[in-house]
Coordinates of C-alpha atoms and ligand atoms in Angstrom, one line a residue:
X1288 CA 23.6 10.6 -7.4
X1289 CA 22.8 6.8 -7.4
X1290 CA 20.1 4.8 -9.2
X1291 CA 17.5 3.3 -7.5
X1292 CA 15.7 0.0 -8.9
X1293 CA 14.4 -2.7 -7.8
X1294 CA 16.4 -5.5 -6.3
X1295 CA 13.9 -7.7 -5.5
X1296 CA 10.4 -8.9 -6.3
X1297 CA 7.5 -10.9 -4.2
X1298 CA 3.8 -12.1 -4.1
X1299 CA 1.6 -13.6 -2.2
X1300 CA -2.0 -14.1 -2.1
X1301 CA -4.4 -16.1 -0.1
X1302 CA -4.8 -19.6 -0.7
X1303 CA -8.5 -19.4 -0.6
X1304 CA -9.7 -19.4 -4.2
X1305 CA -13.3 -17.4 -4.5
X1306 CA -14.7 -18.3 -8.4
X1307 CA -17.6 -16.3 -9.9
X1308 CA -20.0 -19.1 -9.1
X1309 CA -18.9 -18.9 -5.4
X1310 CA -20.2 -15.7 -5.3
X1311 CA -23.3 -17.0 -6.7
X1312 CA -23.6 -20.1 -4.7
X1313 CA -21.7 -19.1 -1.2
X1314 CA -22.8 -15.8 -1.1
X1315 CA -26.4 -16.0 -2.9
X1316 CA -25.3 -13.1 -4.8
X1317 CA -27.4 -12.6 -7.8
X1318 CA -24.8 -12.5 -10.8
X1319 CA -23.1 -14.4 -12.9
X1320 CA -19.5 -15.7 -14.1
X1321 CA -20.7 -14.6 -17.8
X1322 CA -22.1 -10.9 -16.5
X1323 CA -18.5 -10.5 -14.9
X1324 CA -16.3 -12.1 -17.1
X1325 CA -17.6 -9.7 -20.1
X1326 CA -17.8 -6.3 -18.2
X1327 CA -14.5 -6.9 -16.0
X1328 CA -12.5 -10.1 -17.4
X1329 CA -12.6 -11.4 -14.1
X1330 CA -12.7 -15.2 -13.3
X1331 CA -11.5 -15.8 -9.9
X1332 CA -10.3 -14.1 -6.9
X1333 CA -8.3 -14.3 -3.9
X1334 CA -10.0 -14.1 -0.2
X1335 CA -8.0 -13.9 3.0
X1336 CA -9.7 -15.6 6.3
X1337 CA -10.6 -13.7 9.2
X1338 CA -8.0 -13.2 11.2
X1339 CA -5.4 -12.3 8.3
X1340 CA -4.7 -8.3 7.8
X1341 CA -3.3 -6.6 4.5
X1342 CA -0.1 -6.6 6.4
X1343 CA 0.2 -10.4 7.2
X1344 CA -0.3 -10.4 3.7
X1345 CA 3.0 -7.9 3.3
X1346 CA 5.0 -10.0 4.8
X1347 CA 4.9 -13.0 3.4
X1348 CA 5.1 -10.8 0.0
X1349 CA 8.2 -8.8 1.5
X1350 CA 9.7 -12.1 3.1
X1351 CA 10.2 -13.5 -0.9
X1352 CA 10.7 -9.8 -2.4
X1353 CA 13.8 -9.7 0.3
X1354 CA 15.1 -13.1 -0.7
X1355 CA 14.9 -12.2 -4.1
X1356 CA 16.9 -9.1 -3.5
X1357 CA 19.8 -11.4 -1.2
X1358 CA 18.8 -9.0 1.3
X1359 CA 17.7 -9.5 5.3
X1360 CA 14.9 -7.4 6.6
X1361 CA 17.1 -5.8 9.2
X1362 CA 19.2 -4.7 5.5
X1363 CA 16.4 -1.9 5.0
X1364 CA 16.6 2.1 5.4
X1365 CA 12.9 2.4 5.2
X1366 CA 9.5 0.7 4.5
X1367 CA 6.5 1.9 2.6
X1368 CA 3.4 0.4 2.6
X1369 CA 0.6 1.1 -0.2
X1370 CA -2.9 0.3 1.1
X1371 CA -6.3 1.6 1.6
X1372 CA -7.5 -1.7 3.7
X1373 CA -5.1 -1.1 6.7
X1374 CA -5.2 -3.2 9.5
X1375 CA -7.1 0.2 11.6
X1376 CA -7.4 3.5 10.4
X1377 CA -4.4 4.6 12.3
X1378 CA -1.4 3.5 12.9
X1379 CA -2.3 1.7 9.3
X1380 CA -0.2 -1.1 8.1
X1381 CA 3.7 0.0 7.7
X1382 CA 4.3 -0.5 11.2
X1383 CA 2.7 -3.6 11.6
X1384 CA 4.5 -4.8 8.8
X1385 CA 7.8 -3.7 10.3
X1386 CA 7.3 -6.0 13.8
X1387 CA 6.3 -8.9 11.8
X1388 CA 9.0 -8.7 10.0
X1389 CA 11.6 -9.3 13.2
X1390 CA 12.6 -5.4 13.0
X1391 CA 11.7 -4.1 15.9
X1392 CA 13.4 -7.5 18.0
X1393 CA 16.0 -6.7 16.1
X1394 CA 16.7 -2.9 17.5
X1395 CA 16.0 -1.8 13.7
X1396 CA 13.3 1.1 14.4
X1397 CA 13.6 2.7 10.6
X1398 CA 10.9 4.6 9.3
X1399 CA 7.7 3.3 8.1
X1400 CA 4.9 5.3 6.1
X1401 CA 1.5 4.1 4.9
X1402 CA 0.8 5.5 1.5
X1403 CA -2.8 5.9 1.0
X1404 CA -3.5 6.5 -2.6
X1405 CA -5.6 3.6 -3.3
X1406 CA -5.2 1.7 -7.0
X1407 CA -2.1 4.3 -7.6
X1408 CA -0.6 4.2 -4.3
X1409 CA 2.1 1.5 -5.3
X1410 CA 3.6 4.1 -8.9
X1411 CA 3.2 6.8 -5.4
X1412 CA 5.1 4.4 -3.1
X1413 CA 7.6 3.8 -5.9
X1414 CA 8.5 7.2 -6.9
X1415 CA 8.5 7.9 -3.0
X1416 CA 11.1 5.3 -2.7
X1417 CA 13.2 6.4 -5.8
X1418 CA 13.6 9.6 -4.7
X1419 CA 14.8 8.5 -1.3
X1420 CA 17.2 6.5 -2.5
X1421 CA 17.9 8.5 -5.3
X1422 CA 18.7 11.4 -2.8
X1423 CA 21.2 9.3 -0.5
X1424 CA 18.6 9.2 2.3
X1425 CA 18.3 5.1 2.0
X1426 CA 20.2 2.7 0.2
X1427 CA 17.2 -0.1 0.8
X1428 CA 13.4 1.0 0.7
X1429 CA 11.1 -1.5 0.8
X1430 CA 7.5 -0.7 -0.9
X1431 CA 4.6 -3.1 -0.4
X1432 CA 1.3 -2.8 -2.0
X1433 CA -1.0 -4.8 0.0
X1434 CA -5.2 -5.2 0.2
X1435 CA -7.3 -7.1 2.2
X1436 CA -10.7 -6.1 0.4
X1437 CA -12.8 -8.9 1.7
X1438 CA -13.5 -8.0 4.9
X1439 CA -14.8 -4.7 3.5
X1440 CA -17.0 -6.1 0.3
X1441 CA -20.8 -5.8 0.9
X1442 CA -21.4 -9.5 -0.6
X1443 CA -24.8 -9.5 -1.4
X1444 CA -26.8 -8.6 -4.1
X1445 CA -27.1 -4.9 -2.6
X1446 CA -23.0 -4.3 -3.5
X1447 CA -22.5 -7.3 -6.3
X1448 CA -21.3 -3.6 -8.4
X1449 CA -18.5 -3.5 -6.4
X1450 CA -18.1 -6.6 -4.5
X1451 CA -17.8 -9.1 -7.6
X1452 CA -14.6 -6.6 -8.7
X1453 CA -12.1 -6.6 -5.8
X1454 CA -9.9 -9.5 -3.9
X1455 CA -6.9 -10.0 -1.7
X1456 CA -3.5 -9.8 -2.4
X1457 CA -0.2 -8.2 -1.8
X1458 CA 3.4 -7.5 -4.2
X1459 CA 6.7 -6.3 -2.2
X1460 CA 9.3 -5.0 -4.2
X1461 CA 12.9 -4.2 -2.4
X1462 CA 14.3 -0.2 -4.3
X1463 CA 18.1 -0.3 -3.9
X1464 CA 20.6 2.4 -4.8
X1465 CA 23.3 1.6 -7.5
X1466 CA 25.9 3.0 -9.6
X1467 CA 24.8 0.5 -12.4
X1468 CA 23.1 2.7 -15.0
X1469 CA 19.4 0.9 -14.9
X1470 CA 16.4 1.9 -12.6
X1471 CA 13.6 4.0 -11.9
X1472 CA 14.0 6.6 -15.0
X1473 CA 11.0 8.5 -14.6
X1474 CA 7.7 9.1 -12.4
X1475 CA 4.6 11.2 -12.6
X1476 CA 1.8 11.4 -10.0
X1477 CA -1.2 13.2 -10.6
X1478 CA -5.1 13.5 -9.0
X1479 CA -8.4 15.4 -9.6
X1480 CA -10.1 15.8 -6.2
X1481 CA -13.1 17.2 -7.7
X1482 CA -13.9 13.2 -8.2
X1483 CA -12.9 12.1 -4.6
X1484 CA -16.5 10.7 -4.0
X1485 CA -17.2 9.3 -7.5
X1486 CA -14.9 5.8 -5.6
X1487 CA -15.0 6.1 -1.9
X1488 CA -15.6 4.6 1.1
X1489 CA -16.4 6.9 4.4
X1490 CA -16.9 4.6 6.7
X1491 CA -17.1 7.5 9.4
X1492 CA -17.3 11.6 9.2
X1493 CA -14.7 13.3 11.4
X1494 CA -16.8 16.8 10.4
X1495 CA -19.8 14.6 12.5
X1496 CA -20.0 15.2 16.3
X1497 CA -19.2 12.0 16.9
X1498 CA -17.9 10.8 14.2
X1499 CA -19.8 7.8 14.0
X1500 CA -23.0 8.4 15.4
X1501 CA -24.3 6.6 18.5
X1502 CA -27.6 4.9 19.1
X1503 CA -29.5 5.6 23.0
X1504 CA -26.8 2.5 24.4
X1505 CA -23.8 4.2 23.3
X1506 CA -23.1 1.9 20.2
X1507 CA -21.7 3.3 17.4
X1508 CA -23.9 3.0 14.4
X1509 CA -23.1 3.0 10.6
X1510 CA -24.8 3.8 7.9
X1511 CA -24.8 0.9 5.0
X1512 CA -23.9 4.1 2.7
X1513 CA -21.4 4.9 5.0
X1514 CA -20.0 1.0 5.3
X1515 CA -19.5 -0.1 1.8
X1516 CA -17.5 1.8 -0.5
X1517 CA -19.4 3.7 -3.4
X1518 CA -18.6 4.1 -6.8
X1519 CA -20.2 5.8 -10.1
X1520 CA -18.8 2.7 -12.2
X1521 CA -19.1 4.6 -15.5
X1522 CA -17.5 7.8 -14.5
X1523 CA -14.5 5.6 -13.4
X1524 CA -14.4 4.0 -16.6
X1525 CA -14.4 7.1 -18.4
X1526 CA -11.7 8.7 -16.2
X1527 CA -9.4 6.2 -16.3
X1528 CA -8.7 5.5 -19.9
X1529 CA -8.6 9.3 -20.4
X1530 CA -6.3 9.5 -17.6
X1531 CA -4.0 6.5 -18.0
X1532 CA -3.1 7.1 -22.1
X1533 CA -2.7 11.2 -21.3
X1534 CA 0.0 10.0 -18.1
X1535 CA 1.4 7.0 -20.2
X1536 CA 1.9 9.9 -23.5
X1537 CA 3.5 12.4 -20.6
X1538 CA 6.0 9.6 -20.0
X1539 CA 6.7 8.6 -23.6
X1540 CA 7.2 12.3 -24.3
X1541 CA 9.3 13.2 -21.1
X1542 CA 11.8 10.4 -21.8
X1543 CA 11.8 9.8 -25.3
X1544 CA 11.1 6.2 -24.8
X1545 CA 8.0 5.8 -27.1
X1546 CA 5.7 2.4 -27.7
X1547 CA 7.6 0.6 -29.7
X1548 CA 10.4 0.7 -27.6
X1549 CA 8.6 -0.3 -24.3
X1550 CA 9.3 -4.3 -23.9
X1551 CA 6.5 -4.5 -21.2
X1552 CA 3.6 -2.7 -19.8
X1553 CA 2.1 -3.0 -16.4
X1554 CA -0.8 -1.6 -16.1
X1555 CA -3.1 -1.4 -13.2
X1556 CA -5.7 -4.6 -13.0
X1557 CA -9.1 -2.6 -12.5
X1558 CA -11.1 -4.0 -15.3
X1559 CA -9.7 -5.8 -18.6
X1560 CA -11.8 -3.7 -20.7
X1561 CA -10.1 -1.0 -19.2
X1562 CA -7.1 -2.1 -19.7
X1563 CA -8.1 -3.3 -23.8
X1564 CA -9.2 0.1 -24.5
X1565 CA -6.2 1.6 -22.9
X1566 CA -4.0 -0.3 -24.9
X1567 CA -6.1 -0.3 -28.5
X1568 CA -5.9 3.2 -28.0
X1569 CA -2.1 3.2 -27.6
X1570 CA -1.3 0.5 -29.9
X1571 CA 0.0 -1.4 -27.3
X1572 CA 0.8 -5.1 -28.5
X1573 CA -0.8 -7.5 -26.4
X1574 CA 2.5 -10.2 -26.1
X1575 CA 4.1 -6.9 -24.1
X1576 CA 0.9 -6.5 -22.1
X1577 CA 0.9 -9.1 -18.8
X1578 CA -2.2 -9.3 -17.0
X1579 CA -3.4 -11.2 -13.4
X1580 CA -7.5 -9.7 -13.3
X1581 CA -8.6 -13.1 -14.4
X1582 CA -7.1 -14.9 -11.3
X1583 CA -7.1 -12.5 -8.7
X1584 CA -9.4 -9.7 -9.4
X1585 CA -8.2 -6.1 -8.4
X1586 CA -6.0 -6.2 -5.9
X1587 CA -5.6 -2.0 -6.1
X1588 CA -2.0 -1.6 -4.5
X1589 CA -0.7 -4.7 -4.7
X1590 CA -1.7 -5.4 -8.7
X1591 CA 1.3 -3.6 -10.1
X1592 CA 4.0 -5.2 -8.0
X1593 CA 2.2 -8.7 -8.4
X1594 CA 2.4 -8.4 -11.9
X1595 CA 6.4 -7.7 -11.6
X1596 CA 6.7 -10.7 -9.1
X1597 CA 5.0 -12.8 -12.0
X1598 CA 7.1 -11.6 -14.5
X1599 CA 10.2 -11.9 -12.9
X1600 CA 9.7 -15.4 -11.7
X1601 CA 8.1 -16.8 -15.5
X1602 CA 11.1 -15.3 -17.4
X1603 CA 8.7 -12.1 -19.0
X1604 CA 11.2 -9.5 -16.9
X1605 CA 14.7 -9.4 -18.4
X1606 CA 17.6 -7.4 -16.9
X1607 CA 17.6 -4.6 -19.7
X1608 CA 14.2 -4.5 -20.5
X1609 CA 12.0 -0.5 -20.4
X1610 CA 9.4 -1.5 -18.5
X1611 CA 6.1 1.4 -18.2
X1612 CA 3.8 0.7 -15.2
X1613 CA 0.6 3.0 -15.3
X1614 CA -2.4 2.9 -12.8
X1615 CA -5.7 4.8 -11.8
X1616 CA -7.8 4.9 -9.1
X1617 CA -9.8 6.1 -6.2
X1618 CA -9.4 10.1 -5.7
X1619 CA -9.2 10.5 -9.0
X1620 CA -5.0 9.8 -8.5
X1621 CA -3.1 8.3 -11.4
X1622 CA 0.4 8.0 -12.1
X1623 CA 3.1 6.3 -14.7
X1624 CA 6.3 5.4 -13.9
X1625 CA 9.5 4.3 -16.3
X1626 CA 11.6 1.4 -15.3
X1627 CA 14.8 0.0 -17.1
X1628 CA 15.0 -3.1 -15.5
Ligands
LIG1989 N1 -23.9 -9.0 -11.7 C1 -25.0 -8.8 -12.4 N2 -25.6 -7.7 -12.6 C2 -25.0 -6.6 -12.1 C3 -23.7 -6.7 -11.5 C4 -23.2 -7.9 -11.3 N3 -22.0 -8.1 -10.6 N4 -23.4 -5.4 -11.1 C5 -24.3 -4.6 -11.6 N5 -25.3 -5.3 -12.2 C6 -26.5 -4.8 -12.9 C7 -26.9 -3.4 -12.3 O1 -27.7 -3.6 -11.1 C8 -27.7 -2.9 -13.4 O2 -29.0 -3.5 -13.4 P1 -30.3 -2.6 -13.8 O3 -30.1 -2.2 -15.2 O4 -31.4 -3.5 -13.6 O5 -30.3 -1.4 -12.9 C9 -27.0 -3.4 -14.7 O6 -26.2 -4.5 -14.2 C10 -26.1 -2.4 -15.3 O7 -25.3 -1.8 -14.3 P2 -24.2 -0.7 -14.6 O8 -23.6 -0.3 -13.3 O9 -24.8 0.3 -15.5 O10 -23.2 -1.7 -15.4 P3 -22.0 -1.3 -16.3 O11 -22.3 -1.8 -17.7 O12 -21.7 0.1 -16.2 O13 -20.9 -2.1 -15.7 C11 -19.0 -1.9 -14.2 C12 -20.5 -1.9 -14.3 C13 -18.4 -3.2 -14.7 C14 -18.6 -1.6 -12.8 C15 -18.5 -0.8 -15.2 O14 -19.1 0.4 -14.9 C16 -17.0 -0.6 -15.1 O15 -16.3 -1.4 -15.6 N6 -16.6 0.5 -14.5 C17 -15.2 0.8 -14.1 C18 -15.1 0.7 -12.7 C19 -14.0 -0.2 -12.2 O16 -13.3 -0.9 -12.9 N7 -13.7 0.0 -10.9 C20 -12.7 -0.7 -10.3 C21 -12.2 0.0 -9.2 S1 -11.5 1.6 -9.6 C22 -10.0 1.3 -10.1 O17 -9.4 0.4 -9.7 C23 -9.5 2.1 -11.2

């Protein structure tokens, strides 16, 4: 059975730089870079300009994580694509991704899956991808987490909860089979549907009849519940530190690899306090912790494999290194994955 790790690493985000005071002053959102910087660590964020979808965003991420890997696009078995902000509902953002990147010109017509697990969907992309590769099916899988939240942010005062948290972003990472002993070691997925409407974002009801109601002209009409995502803030916070140390202790004790002996953590970029409790809790030392909230806000899939293009590119990633990703999110779904680098 082969290995799979990663080959190759990318990230991109938007040029357009949205501060805390933007918000304030561009947006007239009543807030403040002092309320957000203490309850999320957030400073800055990321957003794309109309016309730019979460998987124009992928492919500049994919272009670099290919490059990276010394690999073309037409190189790859099979392409996953992390995202709850798809370019439409259906046929979601893999395929899209796959034209842009020449595939289809190129008489390549390999499979392409969205994976829609929200802030967990990259670990679920990546243990998707290990196990292809791990099972002979692909040598080359290429997983891209990939958001564009800004077109979907109620940016007034009404959603400043939710709409000061989130920006734009993607992170490509190429999973590659090899006889080296190094890669993915270990993955665990996990969700609590009880809490699927504690985050969420309806937008329509396929149980409605239609599914978006329409007024006496035949326009479809929705609800500014229905619109803008919703979320219990506090019941999030709750959940995820409970349920990102429990999966983080389920790795250390399913593999053996424990703290001390973890040379980097990648953890999911929701909310800096989040993350700080996380890792007091832990003992987690903050020179192995790496962090991008501050500049680009949550970026849900794409966080994780931004952080690894960061890493990799400033030296922090070393050939060698145990590397723990961990993440939590939207469904409840959570997951924690092993990676010897
Ligand atoms: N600026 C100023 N005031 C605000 C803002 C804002 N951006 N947002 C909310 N407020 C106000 C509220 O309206 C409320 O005012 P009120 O008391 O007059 O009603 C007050 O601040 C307190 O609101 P709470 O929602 O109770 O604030 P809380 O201290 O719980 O902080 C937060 C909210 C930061 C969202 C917190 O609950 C949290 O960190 N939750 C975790 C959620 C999270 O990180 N989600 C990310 C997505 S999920 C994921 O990726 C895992």
């Amino acid at each position: 059975m082969p290995n799979a790790y990663i080959s190759g690493t990318g990230g991109y985000v938007p040029p357009r730089v949205v501060t805390n005071d933007d918000l304030v002053r561009d947006y007239g959102i009543d807030t403040s870079d002092e309320w957000i910087q203490k309850r999320t660590g957030i400073k800055e964020r990321r957003f794309a300009d109309a016309g730019v979808g979460s998987a124009d965003l992928g492919a500049e991420a994919a272009r670099i994580a290919l490059d990276d890997a010394g690999l073309a696009a037409t190189d790859l078995d099979m392409i996953l694509f992390a995202t709850l902000s798809p370019e439409h509902h259906f046929p979601g953002s893999a395929v899209y991704l796959q034209e842009k990147l020449g595939l289809c010109d190129a008489g390549r017509f390999i499979g392409c899956m969205d994976i829609r697990n929200q802030c967990s969907g990259f670990l679920y992309a990546l243990g998707t991808a290990a196990s292809m590769v791990q099972s002979g099916a692909c040598r080359h899988v290429l997983v891209v987490g990939g958001e564009t939240h800004s077109a979907a942010l109620d940016l007034t005062t009404r959603g400043r909860t939710i709409a000061t948290l989130f920006g734009d972003g993607a992170g490509a990472v190429v999973v590659s089979a090899t006889d080296e002993d190094r890669g993915v070691r270990y993955w665990k997925m996990g969700a609590d549907g009880r809490f699927a409407d504690a985050l969420s974002q309806p937008v329509w009801d396929i149980r409605k009849r239609p599914f978006i109601p329409l007024n006496e002209d035949g326009v479809g009409q929705v609800s500014t519940e229905m619109l803008w995502a919703t979320m219990d803030g506090r019941k999030v916070f709750r959940h995820a530190v409970e349920r990102m140390c429990g999966a983080v202790m389920e790795a250390c004790q399913s593999t053996e690899v424990f703290g001390p002996d973890v040379d980097l953590w990648l953890f999911h970029q929701a909310n800096m306090r989040i993350n700080q409790y996380v890792a007091g809790q832990l003992g987690i030392p903050e020179d192995k912790l790496v962090h991008n909230i501050d500049r680009y806000g949550n970026t849900t899939a794409a966080t994780i494999p931004l952080l690894m293009a960061e890493a990799a590119r400033d030296g922090r990633l070393q050939r060698g290194m145990k590397v723990m990703c961990v993440a939590f999110g939207s469904g409840f779904t959570w997951g924690a994955a092993l990676i010897e680098w």
